[in-house]
Every structure is written in structure tokens, then in C-alpha cells.
XYZ file of C-alpha atoms in Angstrom:
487
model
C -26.248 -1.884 28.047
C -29.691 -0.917 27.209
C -31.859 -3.698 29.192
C -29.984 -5.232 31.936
C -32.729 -8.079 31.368
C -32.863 -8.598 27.708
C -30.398 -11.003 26.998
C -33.143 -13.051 28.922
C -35.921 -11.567 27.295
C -35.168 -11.815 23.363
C -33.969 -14.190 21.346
C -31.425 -14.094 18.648
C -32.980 -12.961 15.332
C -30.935 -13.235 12.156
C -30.884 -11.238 8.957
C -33.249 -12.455 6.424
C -32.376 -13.730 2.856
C -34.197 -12.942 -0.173
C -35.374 -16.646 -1.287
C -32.735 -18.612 -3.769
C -35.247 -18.409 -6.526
C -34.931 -14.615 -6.903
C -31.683 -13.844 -5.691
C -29.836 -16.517 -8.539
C -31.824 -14.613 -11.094
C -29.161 -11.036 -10.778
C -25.878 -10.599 -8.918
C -27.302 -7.940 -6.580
C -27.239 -8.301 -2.793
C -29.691 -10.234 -1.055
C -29.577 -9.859 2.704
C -32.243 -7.674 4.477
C -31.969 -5.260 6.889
C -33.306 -5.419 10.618
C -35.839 -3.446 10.452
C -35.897 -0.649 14.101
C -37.656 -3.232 16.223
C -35.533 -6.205 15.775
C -32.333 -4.291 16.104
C -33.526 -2.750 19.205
C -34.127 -5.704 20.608
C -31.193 -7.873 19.294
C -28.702 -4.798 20.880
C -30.823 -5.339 24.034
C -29.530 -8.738 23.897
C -25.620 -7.147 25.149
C -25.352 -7.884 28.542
C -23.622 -6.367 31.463
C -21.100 -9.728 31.403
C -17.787 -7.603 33.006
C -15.165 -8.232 30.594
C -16.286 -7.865 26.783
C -14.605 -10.312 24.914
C -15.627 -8.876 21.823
C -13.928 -6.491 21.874
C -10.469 -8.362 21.519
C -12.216 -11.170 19.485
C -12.698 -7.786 16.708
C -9.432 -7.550 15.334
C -10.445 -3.703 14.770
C -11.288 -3.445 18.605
C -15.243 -2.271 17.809
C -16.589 -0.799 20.717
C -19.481 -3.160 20.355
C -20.999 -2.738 24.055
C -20.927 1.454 23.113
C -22.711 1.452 20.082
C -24.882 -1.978 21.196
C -26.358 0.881 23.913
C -26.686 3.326 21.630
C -28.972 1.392 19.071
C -31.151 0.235 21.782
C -31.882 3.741 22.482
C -32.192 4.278 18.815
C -29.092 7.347 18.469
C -27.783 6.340 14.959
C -25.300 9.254 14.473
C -23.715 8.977 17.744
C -23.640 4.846 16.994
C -22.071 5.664 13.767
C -19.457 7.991 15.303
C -18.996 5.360 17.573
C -17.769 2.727 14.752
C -16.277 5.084 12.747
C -13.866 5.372 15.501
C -12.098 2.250 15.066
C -13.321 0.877 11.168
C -13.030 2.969 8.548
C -15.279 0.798 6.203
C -17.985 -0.757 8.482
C -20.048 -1.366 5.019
C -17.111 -3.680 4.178
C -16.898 -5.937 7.290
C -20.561 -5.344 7.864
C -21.739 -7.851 4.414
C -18.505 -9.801 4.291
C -16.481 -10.313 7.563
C -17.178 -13.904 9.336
C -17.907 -11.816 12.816
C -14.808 -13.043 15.215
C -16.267 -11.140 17.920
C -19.654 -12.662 17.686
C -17.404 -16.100 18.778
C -15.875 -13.794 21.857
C -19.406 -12.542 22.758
C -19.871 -13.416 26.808
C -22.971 -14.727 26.011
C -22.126 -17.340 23.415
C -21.178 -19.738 25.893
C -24.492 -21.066 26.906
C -26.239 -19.243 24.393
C -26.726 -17.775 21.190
C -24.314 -14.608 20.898
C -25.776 -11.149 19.904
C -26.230 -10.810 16.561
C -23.318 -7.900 16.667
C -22.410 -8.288 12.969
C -26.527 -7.494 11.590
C -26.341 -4.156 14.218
C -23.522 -2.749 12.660
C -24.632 -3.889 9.149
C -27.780 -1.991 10.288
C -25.597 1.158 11.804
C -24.185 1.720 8.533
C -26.549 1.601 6.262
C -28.208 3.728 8.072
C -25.618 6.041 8.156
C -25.171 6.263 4.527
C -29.218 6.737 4.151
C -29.351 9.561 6.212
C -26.180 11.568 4.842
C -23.937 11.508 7.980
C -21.269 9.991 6.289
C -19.259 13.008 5.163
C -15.554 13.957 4.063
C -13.524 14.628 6.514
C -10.656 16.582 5.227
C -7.658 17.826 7.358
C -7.370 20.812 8.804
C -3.980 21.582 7.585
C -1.367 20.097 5.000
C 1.973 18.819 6.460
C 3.422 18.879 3.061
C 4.592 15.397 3.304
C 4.159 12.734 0.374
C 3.246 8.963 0.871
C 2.483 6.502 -1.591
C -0.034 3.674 -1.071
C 0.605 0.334 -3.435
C -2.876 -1.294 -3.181
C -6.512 0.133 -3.093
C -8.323 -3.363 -1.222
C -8.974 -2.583 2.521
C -5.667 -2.437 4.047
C -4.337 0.376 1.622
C -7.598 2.403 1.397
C -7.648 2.073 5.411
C -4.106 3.469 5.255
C -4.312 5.785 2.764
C -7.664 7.702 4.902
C -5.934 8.007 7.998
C -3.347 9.434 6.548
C -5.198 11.694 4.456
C -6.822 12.926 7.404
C -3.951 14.263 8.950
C -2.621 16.308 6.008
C 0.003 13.960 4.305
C -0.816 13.967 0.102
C -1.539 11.021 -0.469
C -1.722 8.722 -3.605
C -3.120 5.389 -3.959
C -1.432 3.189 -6.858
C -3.338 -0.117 -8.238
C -2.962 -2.444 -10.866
C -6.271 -3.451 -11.633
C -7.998 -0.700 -13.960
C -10.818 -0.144 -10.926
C -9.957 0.588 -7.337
C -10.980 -1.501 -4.480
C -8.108 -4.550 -5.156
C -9.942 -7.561 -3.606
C -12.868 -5.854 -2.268
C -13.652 -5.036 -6.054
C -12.090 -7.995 -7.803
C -12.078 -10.955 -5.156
C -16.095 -10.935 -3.855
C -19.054 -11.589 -5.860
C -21.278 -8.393 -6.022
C -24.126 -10.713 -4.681
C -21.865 -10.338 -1.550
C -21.173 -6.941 -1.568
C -22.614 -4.860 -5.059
C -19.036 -2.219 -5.707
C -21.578 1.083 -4.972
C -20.376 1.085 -1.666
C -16.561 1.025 -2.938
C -17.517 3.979 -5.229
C -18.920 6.079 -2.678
C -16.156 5.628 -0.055
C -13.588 6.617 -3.601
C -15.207 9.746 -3.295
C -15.212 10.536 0.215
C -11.118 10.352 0.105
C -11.119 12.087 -2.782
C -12.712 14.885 -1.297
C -10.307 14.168 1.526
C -7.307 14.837 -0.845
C -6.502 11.328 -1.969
C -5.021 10.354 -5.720
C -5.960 7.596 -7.105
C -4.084 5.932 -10.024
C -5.024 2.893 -11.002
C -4.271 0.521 -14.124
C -0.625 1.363 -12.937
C 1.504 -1.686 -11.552
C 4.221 -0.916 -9.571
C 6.851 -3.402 -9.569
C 9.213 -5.431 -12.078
C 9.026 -9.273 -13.542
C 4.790 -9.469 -12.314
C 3.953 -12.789 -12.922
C 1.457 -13.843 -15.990
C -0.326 -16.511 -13.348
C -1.878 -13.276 -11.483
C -4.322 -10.627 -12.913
C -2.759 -7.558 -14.049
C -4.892 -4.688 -16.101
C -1.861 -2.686 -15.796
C -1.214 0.060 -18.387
C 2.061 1.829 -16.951
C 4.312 0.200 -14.607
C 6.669 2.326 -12.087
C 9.724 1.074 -10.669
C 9.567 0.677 -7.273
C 12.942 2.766 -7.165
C 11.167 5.926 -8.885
C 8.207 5.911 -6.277
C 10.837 5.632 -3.286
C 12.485 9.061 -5.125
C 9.022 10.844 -5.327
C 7.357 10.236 -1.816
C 9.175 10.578 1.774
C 6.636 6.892 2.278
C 6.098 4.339 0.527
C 3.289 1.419 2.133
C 2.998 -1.614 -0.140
C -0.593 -3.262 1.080
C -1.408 -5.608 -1.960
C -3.263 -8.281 -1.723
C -2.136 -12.365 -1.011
C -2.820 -13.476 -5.005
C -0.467 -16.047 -5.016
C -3.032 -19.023 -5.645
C -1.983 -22.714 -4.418
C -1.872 -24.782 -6.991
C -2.777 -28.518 -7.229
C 0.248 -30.103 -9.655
C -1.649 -33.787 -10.052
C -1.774 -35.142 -13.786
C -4.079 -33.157 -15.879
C -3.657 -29.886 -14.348
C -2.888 -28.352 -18.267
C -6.144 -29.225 -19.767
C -8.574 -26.577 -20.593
C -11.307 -25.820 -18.120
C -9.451 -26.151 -15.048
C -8.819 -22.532 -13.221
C -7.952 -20.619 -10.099
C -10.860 -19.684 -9.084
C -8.839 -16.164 -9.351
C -9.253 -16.496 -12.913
C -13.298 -17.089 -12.734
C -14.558 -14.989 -10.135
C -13.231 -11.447 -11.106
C -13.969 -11.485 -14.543
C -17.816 -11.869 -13.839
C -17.271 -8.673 -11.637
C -15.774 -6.958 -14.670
C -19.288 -8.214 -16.864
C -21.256 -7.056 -14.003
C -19.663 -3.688 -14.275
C -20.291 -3.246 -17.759
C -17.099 -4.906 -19.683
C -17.908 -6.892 -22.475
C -15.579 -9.885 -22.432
C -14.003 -12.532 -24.926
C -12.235 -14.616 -22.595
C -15.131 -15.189 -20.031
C -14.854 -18.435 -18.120
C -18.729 -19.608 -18.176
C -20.325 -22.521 -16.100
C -23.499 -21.985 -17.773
C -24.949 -26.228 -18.378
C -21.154 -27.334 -16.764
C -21.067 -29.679 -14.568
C -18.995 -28.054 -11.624
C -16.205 -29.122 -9.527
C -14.900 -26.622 -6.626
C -11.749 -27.647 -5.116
C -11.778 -26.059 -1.808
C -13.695 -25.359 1.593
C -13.702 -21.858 2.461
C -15.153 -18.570 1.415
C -13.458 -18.337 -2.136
C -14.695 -22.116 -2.862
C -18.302 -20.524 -1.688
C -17.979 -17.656 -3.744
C -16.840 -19.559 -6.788
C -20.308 -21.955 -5.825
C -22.736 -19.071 -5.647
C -21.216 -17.683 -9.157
C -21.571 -21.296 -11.063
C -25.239 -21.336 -9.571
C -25.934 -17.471 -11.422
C -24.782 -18.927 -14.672
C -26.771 -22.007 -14.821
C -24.754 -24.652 -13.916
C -25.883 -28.367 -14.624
C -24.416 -29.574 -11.063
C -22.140 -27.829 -8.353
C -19.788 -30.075 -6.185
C -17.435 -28.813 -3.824
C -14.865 -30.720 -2.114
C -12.688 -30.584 0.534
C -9.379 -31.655 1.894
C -10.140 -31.719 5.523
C -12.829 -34.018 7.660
C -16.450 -32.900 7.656
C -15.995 -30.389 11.251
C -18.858 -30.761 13.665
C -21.692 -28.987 13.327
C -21.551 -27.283 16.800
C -18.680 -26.507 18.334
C -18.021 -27.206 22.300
C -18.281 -24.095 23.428
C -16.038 -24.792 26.396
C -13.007 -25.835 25.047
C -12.830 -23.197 22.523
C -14.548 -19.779 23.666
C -13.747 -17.010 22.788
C -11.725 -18.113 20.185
C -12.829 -18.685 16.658
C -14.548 -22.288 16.312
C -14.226 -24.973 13.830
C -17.695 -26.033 12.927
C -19.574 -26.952 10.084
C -20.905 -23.473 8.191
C -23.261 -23.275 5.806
C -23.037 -20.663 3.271
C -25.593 -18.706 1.423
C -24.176 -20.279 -2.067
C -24.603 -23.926 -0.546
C -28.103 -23.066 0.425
C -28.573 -22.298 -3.463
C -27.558 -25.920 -4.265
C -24.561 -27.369 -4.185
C -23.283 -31.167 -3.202
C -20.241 -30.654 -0.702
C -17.331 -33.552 0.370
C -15.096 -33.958 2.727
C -11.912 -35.685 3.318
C -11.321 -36.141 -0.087
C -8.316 -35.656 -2.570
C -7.704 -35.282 -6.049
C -5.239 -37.560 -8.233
C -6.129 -36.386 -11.259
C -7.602 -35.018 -13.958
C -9.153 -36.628 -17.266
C -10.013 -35.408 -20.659
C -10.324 -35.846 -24.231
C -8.891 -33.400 -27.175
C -7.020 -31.356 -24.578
C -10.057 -30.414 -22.378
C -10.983 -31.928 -19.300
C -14.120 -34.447 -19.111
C -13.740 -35.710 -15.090
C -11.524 -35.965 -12.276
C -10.417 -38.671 -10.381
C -10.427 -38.588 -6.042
C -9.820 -40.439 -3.278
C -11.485 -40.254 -0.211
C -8.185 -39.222 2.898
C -7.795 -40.086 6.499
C -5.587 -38.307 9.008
C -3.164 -40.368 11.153
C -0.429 -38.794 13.013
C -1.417 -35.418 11.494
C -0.669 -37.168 7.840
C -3.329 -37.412 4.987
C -3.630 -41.086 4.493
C -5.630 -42.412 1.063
C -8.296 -44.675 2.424
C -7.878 -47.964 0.559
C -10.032 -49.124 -2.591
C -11.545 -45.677 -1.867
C -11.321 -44.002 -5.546
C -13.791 -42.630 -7.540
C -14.685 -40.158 -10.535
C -16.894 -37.455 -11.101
C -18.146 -35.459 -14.226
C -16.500 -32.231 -14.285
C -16.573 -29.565 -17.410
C -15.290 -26.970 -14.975
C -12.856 -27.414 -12.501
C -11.861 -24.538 -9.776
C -8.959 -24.271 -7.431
C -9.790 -22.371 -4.663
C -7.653 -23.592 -2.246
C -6.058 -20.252 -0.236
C -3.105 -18.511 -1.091
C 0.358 -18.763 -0.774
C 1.512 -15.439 -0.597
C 1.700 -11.917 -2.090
C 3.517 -11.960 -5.660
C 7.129 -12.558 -4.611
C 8.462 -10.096 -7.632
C 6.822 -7.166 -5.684
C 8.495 -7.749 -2.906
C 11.674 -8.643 -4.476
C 11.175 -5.116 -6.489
C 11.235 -2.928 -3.438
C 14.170 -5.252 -2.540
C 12.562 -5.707 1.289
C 13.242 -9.056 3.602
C 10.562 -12.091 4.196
C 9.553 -13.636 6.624
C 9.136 -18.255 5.556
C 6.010 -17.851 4.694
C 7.160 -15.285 1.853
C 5.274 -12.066 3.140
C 7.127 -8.928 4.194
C 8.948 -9.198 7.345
C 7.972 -6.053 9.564
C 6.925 -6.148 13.066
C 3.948 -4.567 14.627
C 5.509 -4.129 17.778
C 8.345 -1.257 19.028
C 8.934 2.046 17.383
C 9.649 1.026 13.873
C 6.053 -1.165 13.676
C 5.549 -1.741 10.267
C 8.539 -1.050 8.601
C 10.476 -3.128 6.132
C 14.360 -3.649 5.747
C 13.981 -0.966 2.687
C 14.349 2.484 4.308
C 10.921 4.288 4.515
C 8.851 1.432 2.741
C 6.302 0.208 5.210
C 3.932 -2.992 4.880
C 0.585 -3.774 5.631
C -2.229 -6.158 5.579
C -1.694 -9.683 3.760
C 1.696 -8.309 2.068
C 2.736 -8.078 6.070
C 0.396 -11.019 7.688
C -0.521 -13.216 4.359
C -3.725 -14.196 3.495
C -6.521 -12.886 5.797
C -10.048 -11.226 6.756
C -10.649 -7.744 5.629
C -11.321 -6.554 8.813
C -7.875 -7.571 9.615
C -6.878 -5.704 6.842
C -8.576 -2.560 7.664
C -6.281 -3.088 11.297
C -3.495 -3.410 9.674
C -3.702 -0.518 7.686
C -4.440 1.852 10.506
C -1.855 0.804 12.550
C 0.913 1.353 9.718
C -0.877 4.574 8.567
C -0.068 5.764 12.855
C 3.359 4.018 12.262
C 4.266 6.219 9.224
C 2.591 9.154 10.835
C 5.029 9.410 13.569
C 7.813 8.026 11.068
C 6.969 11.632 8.691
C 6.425 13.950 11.915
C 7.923 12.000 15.126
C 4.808 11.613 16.708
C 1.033 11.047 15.949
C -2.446 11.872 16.644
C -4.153 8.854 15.188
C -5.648 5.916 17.390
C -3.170 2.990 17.677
């Protein structure tokens, strides 16, 4: 550590926001940077506590202590070597991952953790400013051929590491830009799509393809974006490449089948939130869903409920209420109990602070309309007994709702992909392929591999990025017998 005293000395300083009145006016990030000082002192703030949790709370396995020392003493490059060792995409997990290892951090439990997530936010970024992140292509080709079906985190993870060590690869997507959820499935006020761009290029120059608009797969559902233009059977791409790792996304959306569902202006939030992505990047749309003088109802807790909050708020909505299904959680945590594991607690998101009126414990029966569009909803507030959702009697009510969006998780990846490459699944309907053993990774199909939430379901990016080292070593040492790259 730095200062063996200055988890005693400083205080926990967070990143600033630019104030709601000028960041709902564009789409472009808001948070500010630590500036030197502050993340000098906030990596001072890593103390000599033993056994770093954090590092096991990361699901990438940062080597947060390392590059925590190496801040303080204010040696970028070597902190950015540092992280670059185990996250390919630090710009990724720096603006949008919830920080799992700031929950593990030692000194969380009877204070406030270091502010780990802002450092390497700040590592980055500097990084990119100062030209150190580079190509790095391979030294030699092994003249081996593996397809990648998905450009979010999980297959662009993949697809580098594998790069790197001489296999050709090429990266298929459906959507007609790369990135898969990264691009499609978070606001640009969360993270603008320059920083997808520029990594594009870096594998490029590393010897990636990229194809996208190109779906690969048979009978893909109409409920799920597609920009597809050419479709390959899953049987072709097996014939072509000696691997094949199918890292799509989770887009199966839950659904909420209550009376009313078919009337017009209710959505997945699915439907809303990527085509203002597509208008940010310069498409001109017909079929925009708009929230502009709606009253808005978000169905939904979590981050896509948040996101689908902040966007309503950009386009001038009359009123934004979200609900949820699930009691009000406290809002501190006892630290106790559940260190170092990942608390329930009442967050508060950037997109709430922008105005929005939030529920909890509530349910919706139905929905209500006039001349096939809907006009309001009608809820219930729910109580759980015996880990049942019980309606609370004489408890119903309406609300005013132009817009309705479901943003209530995901299911699963799109069954007919997986059903295409003909590979078993697990109950929850994701790929069934172990990490564990010497065949981590790999699906019944001979030499198709999964990873990310095609493997694991629905999930964090940085879990993706994990995922999708781990099965790029996996096929590595499938291709050659053995591997160089970290586990």
C-alpha cells in the first residue's frame, strides 16, 4: 500500500456528477474524473488488511492492492499494465459495473470502502489520454480458425485473447454495429460507444474480423432485435472454423401476461432503450418509441428499469414512476451479516436523482385503455408470507400511464440459437458447459464452446469479460493442447 496510515487519514471521496439540469439536456456522459490529488489520496485509502477480499469479490480477480500502490505513487503505465492483466476492457466495467469488490473491500466493514471502482475509472482514462493503449498483435500465426457469435463483452473478451495468440479470428453479430449489449443495451449517458469504437480498432489491428448485421442461427424470434442482413447456419460455421464460441447476450425479456398486455404503448424496455442509441448514432428512425409529455410507468427495479428512467427523463417526460415487485431493501446494509458479499440495500441511481417517483412491493393486474392504446394501469400493493407474494387487501389502485416499460430481467438467451447449434441446457435454458476440468467451457456439440450469459444467464459485464477469458484459455488448449493465457 502506499500510506500504511491513510485509510485513517482520508476520507472516501466520490466521483462528481455534472448537475441534472445539464446532463438531461444531451445523452453524453456525465461523471467526472478524480482529478491527481483525490485519486492519490483515495488509493492511499488501501490498507495493509492481510487477506484482500477484493480481489475474489472482482469476478475478473483485479489486482486492486497492485495498482491501488501504484496510483498513490502516481506510475500510470505500470497501473495500466497492471489492469490490463486481468480486464481486457477496464473502460467498460470502469462507467458501468456495480463494483462487487468495493462490497469485499477489508475496510468496508466499519467503514466506507475505497473508492476502487473511480481509481480504475481514473487508470484508464488515463491510459487512453496518454496513448499507452496500443495493439498488441501476436507474434506468430498458429493457422487455426475460431469463430466468435457475439461482439458484447464476453465475445470481444474472447475473441482478444485469442487473437493475441495467433488464432484468426472472426467476430459474427446480428445487430448492424458491434458491441451487442455494450452498444445496444446502455444508454450512451452511461457509457458514450467511442470507447467501443476505439477498442474495434485495436483488435482489428490485432487481426480480428468483424462481421456484423449477420445472424447466425435458424427460427430467431420476432420478440428480439435482429438488424440481420445474412444469416449462416450454425452447421456452415462449424465446417469453416476448427472453434466455434457462441457468447450472445441473455435477450430473452420476462414478460408480464396480465390483461392489457396487447395495447399499444406498452414495451420491453428492449424495444425502447436501443433504438435511442441507434438516433444517437445518427439513424433516422420511423418507429421510435418516444416518452416525450408521457406520463411514464417502469416496471422493474434494477439497472435496465434505471436506464429506461434516465432515457424517459432526456425526452421530456410529463412524470416517471418506477415500480417494483420486491419490499423497499434497507438503506444500509448490516455489514456483519453480509460482508464481503454483495448487499441488498436501497441504491439510488443517477436517473432517480433526475426525477423519478419509485414503489415498492407492488404488482400489476392490469392494463387499461381506450381505442386499442393504453390510458393507465391498475396495481396492487404485495406482501411476502412464507416466501409467497400475497395482495394486501383493499390495497388497489391506478395510475396514469401513456408509456408502459417492462424491464423486469431476462429469462434467457434466445432458445432457437441454442437449439441451432443443437447444444444441451442447463433448467434455466442457458448452455450447459462447465467451467471446471479439462473440457471447461465446452458444449455437448463437438468444438462449440459457450460463454458469458449464453453459459451463466443474465449477468454483469465484468462477469462477462471473465467468462470470456476463461473460454478463450479453454479453446486455446482445445486448438493446441496447452495454453499460455492467464486462467
Amino acid at each position: 500500500m502506499g500510506k500504511i496510515t491513510g485509510f485513517m487519514e482520508f476520507q472516501r471521496e466520490e466521483e462528481e456528477y455534472l448537475a441534472p439540469v445539464a446532463r438531461l439536456k444531451n445523452y453524453q456522459e456525465f461523471v467526472l474524473h478524480l482529478t491527481d490529488g483525490q485519486a492519490k489520496h483515495q488509493a492511499a485509502r488501501c490498507m495493509d488488511c492481510g487477506i484482500p477480499f477484493c480481489h475474489t469479490g472482482c469476478p475478473v480477480n483485479n489486482v486492486i492492492p497492485d495498482w491501488n500502490d501504484l496510483v498513490y505513487h502516481h506510475q500510470y503505465r505500470a497501473a495500466l499494465d497492471n489492469l490490463h492483466s486481468t480486464n481486457n476492457f477496464p473502460e467498460f466495467t470502469g462507467r458501468v459495473c456495480p463494483a462487487p469488490c468495493e462490497s469485499a473491500c477489508t475496510l468496508g466493514i466499519n467503514d466506507d470502502p475505497v473508492g476502487i471502482k473511480s481509481i480504475e475509472h481514473k487508470i484508464i482514462d488515463t491510459g487512453w489520454e496518454h496513448g499507452w493503449v496500443v495493439p498488441q498483435p501476436p507474434e506468430a500465426l498458429t493457422g487455426k480458425k475460431v469463430a466468435v457469435v457475439g461482439s458484447g463483452p464476453a465475445g470481444l473478451a474472447a475473441a482478444q485473447q485469442l487473437a493475441r495468440v495467433g488464432h484468426a479470428v472472426t467476430v459474427f453479430e446480428k445487430s448492424d454495429r458491434l458491441g451487442g449489449l455494450l452498444r445496444y443495451g446502455i444508454p450512451d449517458f452511461k457509457m458514450e460507444k467511442s470507447h467501443i469504437d476505439r477498442r474495434i480498432e485495436q483488435m482489428q489491428a490485432e487481426g480480428v474480423t468483424f462481421r456484423a448485421s449477420v445472424l447466425v442461427g435458424k427460427d430467431f424470434p420476432a420478440s428480439v432485435n435482429n438488424w440481420a442482413k445474412e444469416t449462416i447456419f450454425p452447421e456452415d460455421l462449424e465446417k469453416e472454423f476448427d472453434a466455434v464460441i457462441i457468447a450472445g447476450g441473455a435477450e430473452q425479456p420476462r414478460d408480464l401476461p396480465v390483461p392489457g398486455r396487447e395495447l399499444k404503448g406498452v414495451h420491453f424496455a428492449m424495444d425502447f432503450l436501443p433504438l435511442q442509441n441507434k438516433v444517437n448514432a445518427g439513424d433516422k428512425l420511423k418507429d421510435q418509441i418516444k416518452a416525450g409529455g408521457k406520463n411514464v410507468v417502469v416496471i422493474g427495479g434494477g439497472d435496465t428499469g434505471s436506464d429506461c428512467v434516465g432515457t424517459s427523463n432526456r425526452h421530456g417526460a410529463a412524470s416517471v414512476a418506477q415500480f417494483e415487485l420486491m419490499p423497499q431493501p434497507p438503506e444500509t446494509e448490516n455489514k456483519p451479516l453480509v460482508w464481503p458479499y454483495w448487499p441488498t440495500k436501497l441504491r439510488t441511481s443517477s436517473s432517480h436523482e433526475e426525477g423519478c417517483e419509485r414503489d415498492w412491493a407492488v404488482a400489476t393486474k392490469r392494463f387499461e385503455g381506450k381505442g386499442g392504446k393504453v390510458e393507465k394501469l391498475i396495481a396492487c400493493r404485495v406482501e411476502w408470507k412464507d416466501g409467497k407474494m400475497v395482495e394486501v387487501p383493499d390495497s388497489e389502485f391506478e395510475m396514469k400511464a401513456d408509456l408502459v416499460l417492462l424491464a423486469m430481467g431476462f429469462v434467457s438467451p434466445v432458445q432457437q440459437v441454442l437449439d441451432a447449434f443443437g447444444v444441451e441446457k442447463d433448467a434455466r435454458g442457458n448452455a450447459r458447459a462447465s467451467t471446471d476440468g479439462e473440457n471447461s467451457y465446452a458444449t455437448s456439440a463437438p468444438k462449440v464452446f459457450a460463454a458469458g450469459d449464453m453459459r451463466r444467464g443474465q449477468s454483469l459485464v465484468v462477469w462477462a469479460i471473465r467468462e470470456g477469458r476463461q473460454c478463450a484459455r479453454a479453446v486455446d488448449e482445445f486448438l493446441m493442447g496447452s495454453s499460455v493465457l492467464p486462467r
